[in-house]
Short mmCIF file of C-alpha atoms in Angstrom, two decimals:
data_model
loop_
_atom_site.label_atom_id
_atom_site.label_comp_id
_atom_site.label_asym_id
_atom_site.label_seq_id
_atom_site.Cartn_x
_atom_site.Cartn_y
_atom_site.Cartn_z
CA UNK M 1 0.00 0.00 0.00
CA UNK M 2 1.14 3.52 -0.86
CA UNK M 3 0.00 7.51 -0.09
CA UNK M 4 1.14 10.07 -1.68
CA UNK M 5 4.72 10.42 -0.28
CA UNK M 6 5.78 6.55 -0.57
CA UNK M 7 3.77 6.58 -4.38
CA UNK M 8 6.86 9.47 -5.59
CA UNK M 9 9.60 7.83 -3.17
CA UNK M 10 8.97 4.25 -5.25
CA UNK M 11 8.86 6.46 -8.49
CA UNK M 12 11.87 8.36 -7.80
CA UNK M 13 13.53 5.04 -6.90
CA UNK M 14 12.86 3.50 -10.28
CA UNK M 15 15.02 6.16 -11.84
CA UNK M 16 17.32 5.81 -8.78
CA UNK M 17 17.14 9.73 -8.27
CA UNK M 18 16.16 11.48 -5.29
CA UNK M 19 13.00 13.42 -4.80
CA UNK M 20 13.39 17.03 -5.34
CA UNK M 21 11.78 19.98 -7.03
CA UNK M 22 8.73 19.09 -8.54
CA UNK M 23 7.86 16.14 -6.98
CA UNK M 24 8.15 17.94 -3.98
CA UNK M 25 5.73 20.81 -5.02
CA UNK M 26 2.95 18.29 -5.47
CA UNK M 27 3.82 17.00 -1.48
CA UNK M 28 3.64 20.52 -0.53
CA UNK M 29 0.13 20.75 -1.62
CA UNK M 30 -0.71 17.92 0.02
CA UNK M 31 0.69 19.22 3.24
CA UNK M 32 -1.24 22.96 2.84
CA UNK M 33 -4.31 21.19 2.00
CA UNK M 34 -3.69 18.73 4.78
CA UNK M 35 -6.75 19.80 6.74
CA UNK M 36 -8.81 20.22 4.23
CA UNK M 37 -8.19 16.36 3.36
CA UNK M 38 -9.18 15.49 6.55
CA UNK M 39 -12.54 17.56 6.78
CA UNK M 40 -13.23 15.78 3.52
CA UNK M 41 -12.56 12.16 5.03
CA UNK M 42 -14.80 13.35 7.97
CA UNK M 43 -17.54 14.49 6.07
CA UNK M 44 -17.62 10.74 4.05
CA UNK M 45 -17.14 8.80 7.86
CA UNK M 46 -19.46 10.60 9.38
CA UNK M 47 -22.12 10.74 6.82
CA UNK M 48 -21.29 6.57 5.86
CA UNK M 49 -24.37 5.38 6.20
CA UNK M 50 -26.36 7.71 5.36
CA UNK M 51 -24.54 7.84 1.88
CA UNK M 52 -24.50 4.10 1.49
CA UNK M 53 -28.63 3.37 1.75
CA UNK M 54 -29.32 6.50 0.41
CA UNK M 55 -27.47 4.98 -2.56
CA UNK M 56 -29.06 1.78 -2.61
CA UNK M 57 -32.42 3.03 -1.99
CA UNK M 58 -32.02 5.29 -5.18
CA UNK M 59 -30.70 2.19 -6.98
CA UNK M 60 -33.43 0.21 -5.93
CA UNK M 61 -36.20 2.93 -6.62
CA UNK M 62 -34.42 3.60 -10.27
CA UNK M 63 -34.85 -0.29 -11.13
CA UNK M 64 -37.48 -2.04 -8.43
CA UNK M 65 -37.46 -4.98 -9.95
CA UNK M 66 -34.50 -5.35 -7.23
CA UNK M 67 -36.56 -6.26 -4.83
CA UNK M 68 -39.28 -9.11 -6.08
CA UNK M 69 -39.03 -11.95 -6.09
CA UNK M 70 -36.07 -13.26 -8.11
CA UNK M 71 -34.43 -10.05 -7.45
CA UNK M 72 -30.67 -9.43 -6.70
CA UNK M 73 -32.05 -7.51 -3.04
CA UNK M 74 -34.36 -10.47 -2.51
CA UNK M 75 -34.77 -11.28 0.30
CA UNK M 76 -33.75 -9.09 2.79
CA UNK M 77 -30.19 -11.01 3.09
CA UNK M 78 -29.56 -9.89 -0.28
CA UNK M 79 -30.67 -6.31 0.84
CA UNK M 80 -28.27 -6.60 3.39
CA UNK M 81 -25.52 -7.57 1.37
CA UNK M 82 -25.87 -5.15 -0.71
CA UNK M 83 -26.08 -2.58 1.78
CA UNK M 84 -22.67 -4.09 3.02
CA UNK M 85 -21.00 -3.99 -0.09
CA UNK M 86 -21.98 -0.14 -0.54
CA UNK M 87 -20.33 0.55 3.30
CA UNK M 88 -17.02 -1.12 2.22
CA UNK M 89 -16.44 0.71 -1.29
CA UNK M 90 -17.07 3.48 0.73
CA UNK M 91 -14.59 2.91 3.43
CA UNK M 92 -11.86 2.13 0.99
CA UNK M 93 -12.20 5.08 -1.38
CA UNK M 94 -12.27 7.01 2.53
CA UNK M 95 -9.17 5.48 2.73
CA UNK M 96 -7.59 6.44 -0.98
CA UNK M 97 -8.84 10.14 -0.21
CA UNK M 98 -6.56 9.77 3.06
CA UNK M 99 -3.81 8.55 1.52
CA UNK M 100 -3.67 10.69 -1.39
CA UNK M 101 -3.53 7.44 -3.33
CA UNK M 102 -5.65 4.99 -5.25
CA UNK M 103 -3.19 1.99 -4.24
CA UNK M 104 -4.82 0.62 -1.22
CA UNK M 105 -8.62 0.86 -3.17
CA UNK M 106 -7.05 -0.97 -6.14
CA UNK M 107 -5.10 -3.95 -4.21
CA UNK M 108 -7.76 -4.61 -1.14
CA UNK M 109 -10.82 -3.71 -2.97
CA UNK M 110 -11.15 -3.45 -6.85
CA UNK M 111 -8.83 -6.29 -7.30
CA UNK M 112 -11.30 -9.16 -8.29
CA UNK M 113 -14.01 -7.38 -7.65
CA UNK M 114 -15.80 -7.79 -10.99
CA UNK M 115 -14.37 -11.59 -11.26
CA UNK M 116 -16.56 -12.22 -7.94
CA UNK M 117 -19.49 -10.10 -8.96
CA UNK M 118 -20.12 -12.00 -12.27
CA UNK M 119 -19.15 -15.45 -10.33
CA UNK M 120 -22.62 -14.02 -8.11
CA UNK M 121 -24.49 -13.04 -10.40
CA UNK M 122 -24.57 -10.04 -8.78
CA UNK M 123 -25.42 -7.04 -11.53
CA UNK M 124 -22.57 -4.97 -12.10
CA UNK M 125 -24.62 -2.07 -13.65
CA UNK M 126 -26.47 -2.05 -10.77
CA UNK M 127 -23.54 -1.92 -8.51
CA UNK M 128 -22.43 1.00 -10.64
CA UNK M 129 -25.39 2.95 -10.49
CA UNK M 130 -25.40 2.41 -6.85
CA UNK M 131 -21.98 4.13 -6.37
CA UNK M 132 -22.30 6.43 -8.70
CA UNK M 133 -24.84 8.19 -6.20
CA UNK M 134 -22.76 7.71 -3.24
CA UNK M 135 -20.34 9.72 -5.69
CA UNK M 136 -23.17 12.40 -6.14
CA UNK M 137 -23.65 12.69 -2.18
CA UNK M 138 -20.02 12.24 -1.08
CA UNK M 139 -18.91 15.11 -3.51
CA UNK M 140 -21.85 17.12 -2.41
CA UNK M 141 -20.90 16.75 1.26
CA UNK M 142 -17.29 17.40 0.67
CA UNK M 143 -17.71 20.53 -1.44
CA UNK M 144 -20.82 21.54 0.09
CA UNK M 145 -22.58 21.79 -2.45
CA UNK M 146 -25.84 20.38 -1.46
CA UNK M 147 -28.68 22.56 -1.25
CA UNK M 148 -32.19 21.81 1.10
CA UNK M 149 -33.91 21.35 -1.86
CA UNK M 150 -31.76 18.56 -3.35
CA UNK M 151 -31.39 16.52 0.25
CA UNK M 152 -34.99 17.12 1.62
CA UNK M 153 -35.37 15.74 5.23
CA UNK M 154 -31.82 14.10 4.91
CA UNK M 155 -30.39 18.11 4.12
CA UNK M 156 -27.25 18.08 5.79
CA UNK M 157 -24.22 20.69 5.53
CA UNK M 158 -20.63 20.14 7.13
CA UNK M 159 -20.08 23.18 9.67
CA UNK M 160 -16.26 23.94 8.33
CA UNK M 161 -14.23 26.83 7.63
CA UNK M 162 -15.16 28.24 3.91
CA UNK M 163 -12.87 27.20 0.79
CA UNK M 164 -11.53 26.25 -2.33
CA UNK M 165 -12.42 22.10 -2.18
CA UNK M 166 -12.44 21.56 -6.12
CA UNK M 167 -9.35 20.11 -6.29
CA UNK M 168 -10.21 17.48 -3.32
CA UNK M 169 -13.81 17.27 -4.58
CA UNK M 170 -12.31 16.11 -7.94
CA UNK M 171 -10.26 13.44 -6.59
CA UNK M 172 -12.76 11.86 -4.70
CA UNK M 173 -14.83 11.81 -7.74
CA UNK M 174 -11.78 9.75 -9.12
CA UNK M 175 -11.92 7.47 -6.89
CA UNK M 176 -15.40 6.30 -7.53
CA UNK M 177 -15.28 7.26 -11.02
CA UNK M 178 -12.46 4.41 -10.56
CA UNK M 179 -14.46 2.19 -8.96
CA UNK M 180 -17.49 2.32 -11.69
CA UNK M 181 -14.95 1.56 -13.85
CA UNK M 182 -13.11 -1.63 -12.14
CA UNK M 183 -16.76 -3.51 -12.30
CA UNK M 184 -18.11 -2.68 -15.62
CA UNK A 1 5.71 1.35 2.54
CA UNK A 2 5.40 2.18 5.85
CA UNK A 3 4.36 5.43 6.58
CA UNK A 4 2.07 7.22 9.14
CA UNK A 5 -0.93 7.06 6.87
CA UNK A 6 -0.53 3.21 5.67
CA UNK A 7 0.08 2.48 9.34
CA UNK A 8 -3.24 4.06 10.31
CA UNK A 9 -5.33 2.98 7.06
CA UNK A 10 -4.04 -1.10 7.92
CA UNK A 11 -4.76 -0.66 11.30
CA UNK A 12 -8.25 0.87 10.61
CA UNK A 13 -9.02 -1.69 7.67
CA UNK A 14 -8.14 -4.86 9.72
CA UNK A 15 -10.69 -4.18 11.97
CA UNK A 16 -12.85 -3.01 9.48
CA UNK A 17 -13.83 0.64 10.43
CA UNK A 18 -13.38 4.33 8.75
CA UNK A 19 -11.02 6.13 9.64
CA UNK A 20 -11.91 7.73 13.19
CA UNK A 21 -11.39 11.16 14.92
CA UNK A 22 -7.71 9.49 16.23
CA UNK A 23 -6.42 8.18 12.70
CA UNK A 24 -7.25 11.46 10.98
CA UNK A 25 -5.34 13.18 14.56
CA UNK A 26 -2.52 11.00 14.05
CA UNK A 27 -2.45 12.15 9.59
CA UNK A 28 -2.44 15.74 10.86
CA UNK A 29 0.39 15.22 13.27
CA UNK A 30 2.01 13.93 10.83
CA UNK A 31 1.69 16.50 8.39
CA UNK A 32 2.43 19.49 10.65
CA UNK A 33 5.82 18.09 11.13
CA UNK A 34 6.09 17.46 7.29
CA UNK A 35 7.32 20.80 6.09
CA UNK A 36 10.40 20.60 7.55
CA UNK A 37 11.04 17.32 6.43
CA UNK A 38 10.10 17.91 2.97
CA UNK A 39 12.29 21.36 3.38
CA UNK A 40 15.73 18.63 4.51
CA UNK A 41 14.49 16.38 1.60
CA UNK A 42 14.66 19.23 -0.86
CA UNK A 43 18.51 20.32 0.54
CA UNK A 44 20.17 17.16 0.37
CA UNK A 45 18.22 16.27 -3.37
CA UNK A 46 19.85 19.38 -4.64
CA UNK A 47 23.41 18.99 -2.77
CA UNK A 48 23.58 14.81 -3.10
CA UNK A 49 26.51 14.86 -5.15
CA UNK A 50 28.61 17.45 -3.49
CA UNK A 51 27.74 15.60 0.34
CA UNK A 52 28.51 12.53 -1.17
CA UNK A 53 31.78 13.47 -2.40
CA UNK A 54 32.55 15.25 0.91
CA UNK A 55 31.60 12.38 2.95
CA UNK A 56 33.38 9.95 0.85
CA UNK A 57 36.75 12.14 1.01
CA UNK A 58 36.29 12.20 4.68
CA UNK A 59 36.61 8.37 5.02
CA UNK A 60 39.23 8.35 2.46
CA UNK A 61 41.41 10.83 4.38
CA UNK A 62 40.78 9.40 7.82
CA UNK A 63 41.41 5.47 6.33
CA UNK A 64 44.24 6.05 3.56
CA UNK A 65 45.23 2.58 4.15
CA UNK A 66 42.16 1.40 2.58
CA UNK A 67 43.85 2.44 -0.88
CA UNK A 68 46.56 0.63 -0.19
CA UNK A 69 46.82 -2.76 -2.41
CA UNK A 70 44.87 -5.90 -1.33
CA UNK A 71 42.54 -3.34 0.71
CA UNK A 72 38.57 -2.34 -0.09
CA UNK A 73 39.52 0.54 -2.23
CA UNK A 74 43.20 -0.59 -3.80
CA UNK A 75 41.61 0.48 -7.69
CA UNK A 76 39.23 2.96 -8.53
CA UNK A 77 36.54 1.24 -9.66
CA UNK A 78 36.07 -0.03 -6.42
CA UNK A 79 36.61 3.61 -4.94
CA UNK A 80 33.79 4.57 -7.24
CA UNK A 81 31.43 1.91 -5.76
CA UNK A 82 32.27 3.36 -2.62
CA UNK A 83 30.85 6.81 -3.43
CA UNK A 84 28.16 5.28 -5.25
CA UNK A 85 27.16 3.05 -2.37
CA UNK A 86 27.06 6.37 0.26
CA UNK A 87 25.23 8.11 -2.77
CA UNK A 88 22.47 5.53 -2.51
CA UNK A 89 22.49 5.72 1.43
CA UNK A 90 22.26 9.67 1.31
CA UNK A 91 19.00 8.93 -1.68
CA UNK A 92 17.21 6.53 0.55
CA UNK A 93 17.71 9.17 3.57
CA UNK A 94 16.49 11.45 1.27
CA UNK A 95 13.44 9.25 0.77
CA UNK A 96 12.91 8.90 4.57
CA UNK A 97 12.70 12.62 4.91
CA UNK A 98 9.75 12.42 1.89
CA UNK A 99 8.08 9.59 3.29
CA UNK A 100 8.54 10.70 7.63
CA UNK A 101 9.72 7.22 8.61
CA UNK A 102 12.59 4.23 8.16
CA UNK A 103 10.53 2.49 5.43
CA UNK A 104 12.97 3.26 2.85
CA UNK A 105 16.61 2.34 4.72
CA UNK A 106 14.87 -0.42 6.44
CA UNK A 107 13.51 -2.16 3.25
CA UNK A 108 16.32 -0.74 0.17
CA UNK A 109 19.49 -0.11 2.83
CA UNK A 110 19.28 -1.91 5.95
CA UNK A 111 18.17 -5.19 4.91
CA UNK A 112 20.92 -7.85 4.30
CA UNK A 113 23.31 -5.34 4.55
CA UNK A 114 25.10 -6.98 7.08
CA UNK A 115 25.46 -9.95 5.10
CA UNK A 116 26.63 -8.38 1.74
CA UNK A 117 28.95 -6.54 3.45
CA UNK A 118 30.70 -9.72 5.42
CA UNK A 119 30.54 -11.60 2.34
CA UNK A 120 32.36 -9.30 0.28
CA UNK A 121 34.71 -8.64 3.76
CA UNK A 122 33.93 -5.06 2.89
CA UNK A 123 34.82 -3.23 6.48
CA UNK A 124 32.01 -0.96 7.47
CA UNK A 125 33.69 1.66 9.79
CA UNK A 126 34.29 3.54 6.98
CA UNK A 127 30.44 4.13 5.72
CA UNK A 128 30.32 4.90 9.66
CA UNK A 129 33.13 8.02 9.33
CA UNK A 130 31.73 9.15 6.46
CA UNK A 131 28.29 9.40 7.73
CA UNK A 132 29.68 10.92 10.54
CA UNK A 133 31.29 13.10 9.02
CA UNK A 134 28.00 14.45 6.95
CA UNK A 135 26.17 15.08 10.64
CA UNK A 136 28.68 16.56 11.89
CA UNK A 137 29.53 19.10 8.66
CA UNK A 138 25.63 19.82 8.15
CA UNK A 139 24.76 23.42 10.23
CA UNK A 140 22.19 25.24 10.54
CA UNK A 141 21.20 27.83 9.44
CA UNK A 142 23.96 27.32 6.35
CA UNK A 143 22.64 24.26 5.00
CA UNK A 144 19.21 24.18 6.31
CA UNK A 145 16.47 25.06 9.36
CA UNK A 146 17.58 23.81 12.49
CA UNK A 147 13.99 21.78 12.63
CA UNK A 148 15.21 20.53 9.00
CA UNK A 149 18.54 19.64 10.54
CA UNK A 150 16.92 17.95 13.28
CA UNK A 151 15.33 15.39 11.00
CA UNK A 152 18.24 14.73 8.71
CA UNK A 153 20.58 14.02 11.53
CA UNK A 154 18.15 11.64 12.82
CA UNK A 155 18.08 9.24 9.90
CA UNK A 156 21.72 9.91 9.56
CA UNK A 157 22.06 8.74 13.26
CA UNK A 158 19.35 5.64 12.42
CA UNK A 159 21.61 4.57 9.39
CA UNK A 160 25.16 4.93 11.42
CA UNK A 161 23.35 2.93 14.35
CA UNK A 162 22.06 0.30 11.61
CA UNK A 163 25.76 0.02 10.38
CA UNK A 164 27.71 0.01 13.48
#
């Protein structure tokens, strides 16, 4: 597993040069925007599951043939697999945002993912859909973005200090844009 | 790689949580301390020849016999190797300063050395001098902050500990 110090430390080490000048300047960004990372990995945790059934749910009302009979969330210990599924792409692209790196989401997570979906039967479009809403949400809650009208009851806005987030908000999207891509 | 943030995301994803309120504490511990790091890192990246030539005249000077023939360094290419070798020392230092931990030195420097050196019956004392002789040289506020200093002398210190 690598963050974003190790990932230009192995890179650097391929050429056998040290790390210097530029690579540094992308560090140092890292290390300004350090809290800012971390507000965004605290609004995902704290706002988990709320992201993950909200993400399912919309899944499920999008296609609700889900949950007849016969359905991939039929019966509930489908559901509930599902809804597990949803709370661990989630923690691992929490963890790729903390790291600054999309190693640890690719080797513990993505890696065979699709190979055991198909082996399950389990609908990979489906599976998509479902986190490309969690991508909707997370981003929203990260850049704070979300409006009352778009959350309804659920409206929920994290109380931190006012900024530029478009650069983190676009890297989280990567991550689950990464994600849709591994398991279609 | 073993850094503060893949020590905190393995220890968080083996028992199968988010990260909580103490791993993201521990990432912006980490991070505060990270610009003088980064600053030591950027020094010795843009001085590693001239410190490795300095430290390898150092051990040269203080262990002339090793030129001498039948010793470690009786031709030049193997006087070369020696500079090259404390050039890769001073790049995985380097690395440690980027990364904020041993990862590098442990797993490219540290690991076997022991062996490679006593089956070659290459002496180490003389990586030991020469490293020495780099902490000793380096001041602050010539060559870097003193907080910069700080951290570069301690992987120096790690390395001449390893070696010794």
């Amino acid at each position: 597993m690598l963050d974003a110090f190790s990932r230009s430390v192995v890179s650097a080490d391929a050429k056998t040069a040290p790390v210097g000048g530029s690579d540094l300047a992308g560090l140092r960004s890292y290390v300004r925007d350090g809290n800012k990372r971390l507000d965004a990995v605290n609004a995902i945790t704290s706002n988990a599951s709320c992201i993950v059934s909200d993400a399912v749910t919309g899944m499920i009302c999008e296609n609700t043939g889900l949950i007849q009979a016969g359905g991939n969330c039929y019966p509930n210990r489908r559901m509930a697999a599902c809804l597990r599924d949803g709370e661990i792409v989630l923690r691992y692209i929490s963890y790729a945002l903390l790291a600054g790196d999309a190693s640890v989401l690719d080797d513990r997570c993505l890696n065979g993912l699709k190979e055991t979906y198909i082996a399950l039967g389990v609908p990979t479009q489906s599976a998509g859909r479902a986190v490309a809403i969690m991508k909707a949400s997370a981003t929203a809650l990260i850049g704070e973005t979300n409006s009352p009208a778009s959350g309804g009851k659920r409206f929920r806005k994290m109380e931190t200090t006012q900024g530029d987030c478009a650069a983190l908000v676009a890297e989280a999207g990567a991550y689950f844009d990464r994600v849709v891509g591994a398991i279609s | 790689m073993k850094s503060v943030v893949t020590t905190v995301v393995t220890a968080a994803d083996a028992a199968g949580r988010f990260p909580s309120q103490n791993d993201l504490e521990a990432v912006q511990g980490n991070i505060q301390r990270a610009a003088a790091r980064l600053e030591a890192a950027e020094k010795l990246a843009a001085g590693l020849d001239a410190v490795t030539r300095e430290a390898g005249d150092a051990c040269f000077n203080k262990y002339s016999y090793l030129k001498q023939p039948g010793e470690a360094g009786d031709s030049q290419v193997k006087v070369d190797k020696c500079y090259r070798d404390l050039g890769h020392y001073l790049r995985l230092i380097n690395y440690c300063l980027v990364v904020g931990g041993t990862g590098p030195l442990d797993e490219w420097g540290i690991a076997g050395a022991r062996e490679v050196y006593r089956s070659l019956s290459l002496p180490t004392g003389p990586y030991v001098e020469a490293l020495t002789y780099t902490r000793d040289r380096a001041c602050a506020p010539r060559d870097m902050s003193p907080q910069a200093l700080n951290e570069f002398k301690s992987y120096l210190d790690y390395l001449i500990n390893a070696l010794s």
